[in-house]
XYZ file of N, CA and C in Angstrom:
621
model
N 30.686 -1.555 27.319
C 29.649 -0.626 26.882
C 28.262 -1.206 27.107
N 28.128 -2.524 26.883
C 26.849 -3.186 27.090
C 26.445 -3.112 28.547
N 27.419 -3.270 29.450
C 27.159 -3.200 30.885
C 26.658 -1.808 31.267
N 27.271 -0.762 30.700
C 26.850 0.609 30.984
C 25.394 0.809 30.579
N 25.031 0.269 29.421
C 23.664 0.456 28.937
C 22.672 -0.256 29.833
N 23.040 -1.443 30.334
C 22.155 -2.190 31.229
C 21.915 -1.405 32.512
N 22.998 -0.855 33.091
C 22.872 -0.073 34.315
C 21.998 1.150 34.077
N 22.177 1.805 32.930
C 21.382 2.979 32.601
C 19.905 2.616 32.516
N 19.583 1.499 31.874
C 18.194 1.068 31.736
C 17.600 0.685 33.083
N 18.412 0.096 33.962
C 17.935 -0.242 35.307
C 17.570 1.034 36.066
N 18.412 2.069 35.948
C 18.136 3.337 36.603
C 16.853 3.956 36.062
N 16.672 3.882 34.747
C 15.446 4.382 34.132
C 14.228 3.648 34.680
N 14.336 2.326 34.819
C 13.237 1.518 35.321
C 12.884 1.899 36.759
N 13.906 2.082 37.598
C 13.667 2.461 38.990
C 12.927 3.786 39.067
N 13.377 4.768 38.292
C 12.716 6.075 38.286
C 11.306 5.960 37.754
N 11.126 5.129 36.714
C 9.804 4.938 36.141
C 8.826 4.330 37.121
N 9.262 3.328 37.873
C 8.394 2.696 38.862
C 8.034 3.674 39.971
N 9.014 4.485 40.384
C 8.753 5.481 41.413
C 7.746 6.503 40.922
N 7.902 6.921 39.664
C 6.986 7.883 39.075
C 5.579 7.318 38.995
N 5.463 6.055 38.566
C 4.151 5.444 38.442
C 3.450 5.358 39.793
N 4.210 5.023 40.812
C 3.635 4.922 42.153
C 3.144 6.281 42.629
N 3.937 7.321 42.367
C 3.532 8.663 42.792
C 2.294 9.121 42.045
N 2.236 8.818 40.734
C 1.100 9.234 39.927
C -0.172 8.558 40.409
N -0.061 7.300 40.757
C -1.228 6.534 41.189
C -1.791 7.103 42.480
N -0.921 7.565 43.356
C -1.367 8.072 44.643
C -1.574 9.590 44.649
N -1.321 10.231 43.493
C -1.396 11.688 43.409
C -0.547 12.364 44.486
N 0.592 11.753 44.789
C 1.476 12.267 45.831
C 2.823 12.536 45.198
N 3.056 13.759 44.770
C 4.277 14.079 44.040
C 5.389 14.474 45.004
N 6.481 13.772 44.950
C 7.611 14.095 45.806
C 8.327 15.304 45.224
N 9.226 15.954 45.987
C 9.958 17.110 45.471
C 10.780 16.797 44.229
N 11.113 15.506 44.000
C 11.907 15.145 42.835
C 11.121 15.323 41.539
N 9.815 15.171 41.597
C 8.991 15.195 40.403
C 8.320 16.555 40.255
N 7.729 16.767 39.085
C 7.123 18.060 38.811
C 5.850 18.255 39.625
N 5.782 19.352 40.380
C 4.554 19.712 41.068
C 3.918 20.948 40.441
N 4.477 21.356 39.304
C 3.897 22.432 38.505
C 4.172 22.106 37.047
N 3.434 22.711 36.156
C 3.624 22.446 34.736
C 4.967 22.982 34.269
N 5.697 22.153 33.517
C 7.001 22.547 33.011
C 7.901 21.343 32.856
N 9.166 21.609 32.614
C 10.161 20.551 32.445
C 11.454 20.982 33.120
N 12.151 20.036 33.739
C 13.393 20.355 34.429
C 14.202 19.078 34.628
N 15.500 19.212 34.977
C 16.291 18.012 35.248
C 15.732 17.247 36.438
N 15.755 15.928 36.335
C 15.333 15.080 37.447
C 16.373 15.196 38.564
N 15.910 15.366 39.785
C 16.821 15.535 40.919
C 17.272 14.160 41.421
N 18.487 13.806 41.047
C 19.029 12.499 41.414
C 19.446 12.466 42.881
N 19.260 11.322 43.497
C 19.750 11.120 44.853
C 21.269 10.941 44.795
N 21.940 10.989 45.943
C 23.382 10.771 45.982
C 23.733 9.384 45.446
N 22.898 8.412 45.746
C 23.157 7.044 45.275
C 23.040 6.964 43.760
N 22.028 7.623 43.203
C 21.845 7.601 41.748
C 22.986 8.338 41.044
N 23.426 9.465 41.616
C 24.562 10.186 41.041
C 25.821 9.332 41.081
N 26.018 8.638 42.191
C 27.196 7.778 42.327
C 27.166 6.660 41.297
N 25.979 6.121 41.050
C 25.833 5.050 40.069
C 26.233 5.518 38.673
N 25.741 6.680 38.268
C 26.099 7.216 36.953
C 27.588 7.529 36.869
N 28.125 8.129 37.931
C 29.541 8.504 37.943
C 30.439 7.273 37.894
N 30.038 6.221 38.602
C 30.845 5.000 38.660
C 30.998 4.345 37.302
N 29.987 4.478 36.459
C 30.026 3.856 35.142
C 30.362 4.862 34.037
N 30.863 6.023 34.442
C 31.312 7.004 33.464
C 30.204 7.575 32.612
N 28.979 7.633 33.149
C 27.836 8.067 32.361
C 27.300 9.438 32.767
N 27.878 10.026 33.802
C 27.334 11.267 34.343
C 27.337 12.394 33.317
N 28.406 12.489 32.520
C 28.510 13.582 31.558
C 27.911 13.227 30.202
N 27.452 11.996 30.053
C 26.917 11.555 28.764
C 25.462 11.131 28.847
N 24.782 11.505 29.904
C 23.384 11.115 30.041
C 22.580 12.236 30.672
N 21.279 12.183 30.463
C 20.388 13.207 30.968
C 19.070 12.564 31.369
N 18.525 13.016 32.498
C 17.204 12.567 32.922
C 16.374 13.808 33.223
N 15.274 13.964 32.516
C 14.380 15.102 32.713
C 13.035 14.614 33.228
N 12.383 15.438 34.015
C 11.018 15.160 34.438
C 10.121 16.279 33.913
N 8.923 15.937 33.506
C 8.043 16.934 32.888
C 6.593 16.747 33.337
N 5.884 17.849 33.326
C 4.439 17.863 33.552
C 3.855 18.824 32.536
N 3.226 18.282 31.509
C 2.737 19.106 30.406
C 1.440 19.813 30.791
N 1.104 20.893 30.091
C -0.195 21.530 30.313
C -1.322 20.514 30.112
N -2.430 20.714 30.799
C -3.530 19.754 30.744
C -4.068 19.559 29.335
N -3.908 20.586 28.484
C -4.406 20.476 27.112
C -3.585 19.509 26.264
N -2.347 19.269 26.650
C -1.439 18.444 25.843
C -1.813 16.971 25.940
N -1.805 16.302 24.784
C -2.041 14.853 24.776
C -0.917 14.094 24.072
N 0.032 14.812 23.465
C 1.129 14.134 22.776
C 2.441 14.879 22.978
N 3.515 14.122 22.772
C 4.864 14.651 22.964
C 5.744 14.122 21.840
N 6.406 15.025 21.121
C 7.309 14.640 20.035
C 8.750 14.798 20.485
N 9.554 13.766 20.242
C 11.000 13.836 20.474
C 11.669 13.839 19.115
N 12.434 14.869 18.823
C 13.135 14.963 17.543
C 14.632 15.097 17.756
N 15.388 14.392 16.918
C 16.852 14.460 16.933
C 17.300 15.000 15.588
N 18.090 16.056 15.616
C 18.534 16.715 14.389
C 20.052 16.691 14.245
N 20.471 16.739 12.996
C 21.882 16.915 12.636
C 21.939 18.112 11.700
N 22.904 18.993 11.917
C 23.011 20.182 11.079
C 23.606 19.822 9.735
N 22.900 20.208 8.657
C 23.372 19.931 7.308
C 24.373 20.963 6.822
N 24.966 20.691 5.680
C 25.960 21.608 5.119
C 25.359 22.960 4.755
N 24.031 22.997 4.549
C 23.363 24.253 4.197
C 22.832 24.978 5.435
N 23.288 24.541 6.611
C 22.887 25.118 7.890
C 21.383 25.001 8.138
N 20.822 23.902 7.637
C 19.442 23.564 7.948
C 19.431 22.249 8.711
N 18.468 22.117 9.641
C 18.413 20.921 10.465
C 17.821 19.747 9.710
N 18.504 18.606 9.778
C 18.037 17.376 9.157
C 17.615 16.400 10.259
N 16.421 15.849 10.144
C 15.945 14.899 11.150
C 16.673 13.566 10.993
N 17.267 13.071 12.079
C 17.972 11.783 12.030
C 17.345 10.765 12.990
N 16.256 11.137 13.627
C 15.583 10.208 14.527
C 14.479 10.917 15.285
N 13.604 10.143 15.868
C 12.542 10.747 16.657
C 11.397 9.787 16.871
N 10.509 10.182 17.760
C 9.338 9.365 18.069
C 8.282 10.272 18.687
N 7.034 9.876 18.553
C 5.947 10.595 19.187
C 5.210 9.677 20.142
N 4.844 10.184 21.303
C 4.062 9.404 22.263
C 2.800 10.195 22.582
N 1.694 9.481 22.837
C 0.419 10.150 23.052
C -0.426 9.377 24.058
N -1.211 10.105 24.827
C -2.181 9.467 25.715
C -3.558 9.441 25.060
N -3.668 10.027 23.858
C -4.909 10.002 23.107
C -5.984 10.903 23.703
N -6.992 11.177 22.916
C -8.083 12.030 23.383
C -8.852 11.381 24.521
N -8.790 10.042 24.578
C -9.481 9.329 25.653
C -8.742 9.445 26.976
N -7.434 9.837 26.910
C -6.581 9.999 28.092
C -6.583 8.741 28.955
N -6.290 7.637 28.304
C -6.204 6.342 28.980
C -4.804 5.766 28.720
N -4.117 5.253 29.725
C -4.525 5.033 31.127
C -4.234 6.202 32.055
N -3.656 7.322 31.566
C -3.395 8.481 32.415
C -4.053 9.697 31.784
N -4.377 10.685 32.608
C -5.131 11.828 32.088
C -4.278 13.063 31.842
N -2.950 12.956 32.097
C -2.061 14.086 31.832
C -0.660 13.575 31.524
N 0.026 14.299 30.651
C 1.397 13.929 30.296
C 2.348 14.300 31.424
N 2.615 13.341 32.295
C 3.536 13.522 33.408
C 4.489 12.333 33.393
N 5.778 12.590 33.284
C 6.701 11.462 33.220
C 8.149 11.889 33.207
N 8.993 10.995 32.712
C 10.425 11.254 32.632
C 10.926 10.981 31.218
N 11.982 11.684 30.864
C 12.647 11.525 29.572
C 14.124 11.313 29.848
N 14.696 10.258 29.300
C 16.122 9.981 29.510
C 16.831 9.809 28.178
N 18.086 10.214 28.148
C 18.901 9.998 26.956
C 20.323 9.672 27.379
N 20.989 8.879 26.535
C 22.388 8.533 26.772
C 23.150 8.647 25.468
N 24.284 9.337 25.507
C 25.162 9.439 24.348
C 26.026 8.189 24.283
N 26.107 7.580 23.106
C 26.893 6.370 22.942
C 28.052 6.637 21.986
N 28.797 5.575 21.676
C 29.932 5.721 20.771
C 29.463 6.066 19.364
N 30.333 6.711 18.614
C 30.070 7.074 17.220
C 28.829 7.945 17.071
N 28.572 8.789 18.086
C 27.557 9.831 18.016
C 26.122 9.299 17.927
N 25.906 8.066 18.351
C 24.558 7.517 18.441
C 23.974 7.851 19.810
N 22.647 7.733 19.961
C 21.979 8.058 21.217
C 20.878 7.059 21.509
N 20.666 6.800 22.811
C 19.552 5.984 23.292
C 18.571 6.883 24.027
N 17.263 6.635 23.851
C 16.237 7.444 24.501
C 15.182 6.555 25.141
N 14.623 7.047 26.243
C 13.501 6.390 26.905
C 12.518 7.457 27.382
N 11.228 7.204 27.154
C 10.174 8.077 27.663
C 9.282 7.227 28.547
N 9.094 7.662 29.785
C 8.255 6.913 30.710
C 7.012 7.716 31.050
N 5.857 7.183 30.627
C 4.567 7.753 31.005
C 3.862 6.682 31.834
N 2.871 6.026 31.252
C 2.266 4.879 31.939
C 3.136 3.650 31.731
N 3.896 3.661 30.649
C 4.857 2.609 30.344
C 6.088 3.263 29.757
N 7.015 2.464 29.244
C 8.263 2.993 28.707
C 8.328 2.812 27.200
N 8.643 3.899 26.486
C 8.884 3.855 25.045
C 10.361 4.142 24.817
N 10.992 3.360 23.950
C 12.426 3.501 23.716
C 12.725 3.590 22.227
N 13.771 4.344 21.896
C 14.275 4.351 20.529
C 15.722 4.804 20.563
N 16.412 4.637 19.439
C 17.811 5.050 19.353
C 18.104 5.566 17.964
N 19.167 6.338 17.865
C 19.601 6.839 16.564
C 20.784 6.014 16.072
N 21.019 6.078 14.775
C 22.115 5.319 14.174
C 23.459 6.011 14.426
N 24.508 5.241 14.284
C 25.850 5.798 14.390
C 26.119 6.749 13.231
N 27.023 7.696 13.455
C 27.444 8.637 12.419
C 28.954 8.488 12.245
N 29.360 8.226 11.017
C 30.782 8.065 10.716
C 31.313 9.366 10.122
N 32.316 9.939 10.774
C 32.913 11.176 10.296
C 34.263 10.888 9.644
N 34.608 11.693 8.638
C 35.912 11.541 7.983
C 36.922 12.545 8.524
N 36.570 13.170 9.654
C 37.433 14.155 10.299
C 37.751 13.706 11.715
N 38.990 13.868 12.130
C 39.346 13.543 13.507
C 38.859 14.665 14.418
N 38.047 14.312 15.401
C 37.484 15.307 16.307
C 38.499 15.654 17.391
N 38.789 16.953 17.516
C 39.749 17.428 18.498
C 39.061 18.036 19.723
N 37.882 18.626 19.510
C 37.156 19.255 20.604
C 35.672 18.942 20.503
N 35.014 18.880 21.651
C 33.572 18.665 21.671
C 32.960 19.444 22.820
N 31.669 19.702 22.710
C 30.935 20.410 23.746
C 29.548 19.814 23.849
N 29.099 19.558 25.071
C 27.771 18.980 25.298
C 27.017 19.862 26.273
N 25.813 20.256 25.883
C 24.968 21.086 26.735
C 23.639 20.372 26.943
N 23.223 20.259 28.213
C 21.930 19.677 28.547
C 21.090 20.726 29.265
N 19.788 20.574 29.177
C 18.887 21.463 29.908
C 19.213 21.393 31.401
N 19.462 22.545 32.012
C 19.895 22.591 33.409
C 18.869 23.197 34.355
N 17.932 23.958 33.842
C 17.008 24.689 34.697
C 15.558 24.427 34.287
N 14.675 24.769 35.185
C 13.243 24.653 34.902
C 12.883 25.493 33.688
N 11.986 24.955 32.870
C 11.485 25.714 31.733
C 9.995 25.474 31.581
N 9.272 26.530 31.344
C 7.841 26.429 31.129
C 7.583 25.764 29.775
N 6.519 24.998 29.679
C 6.150 24.329 28.430
C 5.078 25.139 27.718
N 5.335 25.483 26.463
C 4.346 26.129 25.609
C 3.952 25.146 24.523
N 2.663 24.961 24.314
C 2.196 24.016 23.312
C 2.733 24.372 21.931
N 3.135 23.340 21.185
C 3.599 23.448 19.798
C 4.916 24.217 19.649
N 5.621 24.449 20.737
C 6.907 25.143 20.663
C 8.023 24.188 21.059
N 9.010 24.031 20.166
C 10.127 23.125 20.436
C 10.969 23.617 21.607
N 11.363 22.659 22.445
C 12.242 22.952 23.571
C 13.555 22.196 23.347
N 14.653 22.870 23.030
C 15.938 22.170 22.906
C 16.407 21.718 24.287
N 16.677 20.421 24.428
C 17.081 19.887 25.732
C 18.499 19.339 25.719
N 19.088 19.168 24.543
C 20.466 18.676 24.463
C 21.118 19.190 23.187
N 22.374 19.583 23.306
C 23.150 20.098 22.178
C 24.544 19.499 22.241
N 24.968 18.882 21.135
C 26.301 18.293 21.049
C 27.022 18.868 19.837
N 28.201 19.449 20.063
C 28.961 20.093 18.990
C 30.364 19.490 18.945
N 30.838 19.169 17.729
C 32.148 18.534 17.558
C 32.906 19.248 16.440
N 34.219 19.398 16.625
C 35.041 20.042 15.605
C 36.426 19.414 15.550
N 37.019 19.481 14.370
C 38.385 19.011 14.197
C 39.405 20.073 14.520
N 38.953 21.297 14.822
C 39.848 22.384 15.189
C 40.238 22.272 16.660
N 41.179 23.092 17.056
C 41.639 23.090 18.444
C 41.050 24.243 19.250
N 40.061 24.913 18.666
C 39.369 25.976 19.389
C 37.883 25.939 19.023
N 37.049 26.399 19.953
C 35.612 26.375 19.741
C 34.980 27.457 20.608
N 34.024 28.189 20.065
C 33.304 29.169 20.859
C 32.315 28.440 21.759
N 31.782 29.137 22.728
C 30.799 28.559 23.641
C 29.409 28.694 23.035
N 28.659 27.595 23.035
C 27.299 27.601 22.501
C 26.306 27.375 23.627
N 25.044 27.785 23.377
C 23.961 27.552 24.325
C 22.826 26.844 23.605
N 21.903 26.265 24.364
C 20.809 25.509 23.762
C 19.978 26.351 22.806
N 19.796 27.624 23.142
C 18.954 28.479 22.303
C 19.577 28.785 20.950
N 20.858 28.456 20.757
C 21.476 28.631 19.444
C 20.838 27.710 18.406
N 20.101 26.728 18.866
C 19.356 25.854 17.945
C 18.500 26.674 16.984
N 17.959 27.780 17.463
C 17.070 28.598 16.643
C 17.831 29.500 15.672
N 19.171 29.541 15.772
C 20.007 30.294 14.839
C 21.149 29.395 14.371
N 20.846 28.403 13.543
C 21.848 27.397 13.158
C 23.091 27.937 12.476
N 23.013 29.128 11.901
C 24.203 29.691 11.242
C 25.326 29.949 12.238
N 25.004 29.998 13.529
C 26.022 30.219 14.550
C 27.027 29.070 14.621
N 26.644 27.905 14.084
C 27.516 26.734 14.161
C 28.445 26.607 12.957
N 28.614 27.697 12.228
C 29.493 27.680 11.050
C 30.886 27.186 11.440
N 31.420 26.258 10.638
C 32.765 25.755 10.861
C 32.836 24.500 11.703
N 31.728 24.129 12.354
C 31.724 22.919 13.171
C 31.541 21.678 12.277
N 32.137 20.572 12.655
C 32.092 19.361 11.823
C 30.856 18.507 12.074
N 30.290 18.576 13.264
C 29.065 17.832 13.559
C 28.325 18.559 14.678
N 27.043 18.812 14.437
C 26.184 19.422 15.455
C 24.904 18.601 15.542
N 24.546 18.194 16.747
C 23.324 17.432 16.986
C 22.499 18.134 18.054
N 21.184 18.087 17.882
C 20.272 18.702 18.843
C 19.105 17.761 19.099
N 18.647 17.726 20.354
C 17.448 16.969 20.723
C 16.421 17.970 21.223
N 15.198 17.887 20.692
C 14.129 18.789 21.129
C 12.894 18.000 21.539
N 12.107 18.611 22.412
C 10.817 18.074 22.826
C 9.732 19.077 22.460
N 8.586 18.568 21.986
C 7.462 19.428 21.654
C 6.192 18.783 22.180
N 5.407 19.546 22.920
C 4.153 19.053 23.483
C 2.995 19.656 22.679
N 2.016 18.802 22.336
C 0.920 19.237 21.472
C -0.441 18.832 22.038
N -1.461 19.556 21.595
C -2.825 19.272 22.039
C -3.551 18.385 21.040
N -2.789 17.735 20.172
C -3.405 16.847 19.165
C -2.515 15.640 18.946
């Protein structure tokens, strides 16, 4: 598991260095955002092979984003659904370029996450540098029989102060499960009967 995490961090570093070089030259390749919004990072065949070889393809996500010019901060929030069908924050971090917009003048970068054992997660945000955080393990008293993982798959426009669900993980001890979508985050009662539901959201702000 430690080896998998090292490889994942190396991949993040490679993408981060490539992004920094492109930003410095104002030369955005087709892989990166050339319009405001957020979408999955377009991996090369070699990068896909690397993730697949280490069994990380279905448990990791790399997004690229270009926030509106007004945005100076980005919040990453990780939620767990409570017994009262309300979202409980179990982790998160905020990154900002500040009103001075130093050393970069716009929020353009990459966001990566990896699902680990016992429902913990690793995150990295690359702007001018890399910010990292992780969530704690979750111990369940139920044997999980089925799970479903949904990641953001398509381009999405960024609206200031509006949460964007980018990852959804649902687990149940039953042998059947309905199909969920990322937008179900806004109607948590839909997850009735599930034993564990986790969501990751991004929010871009002008303050």
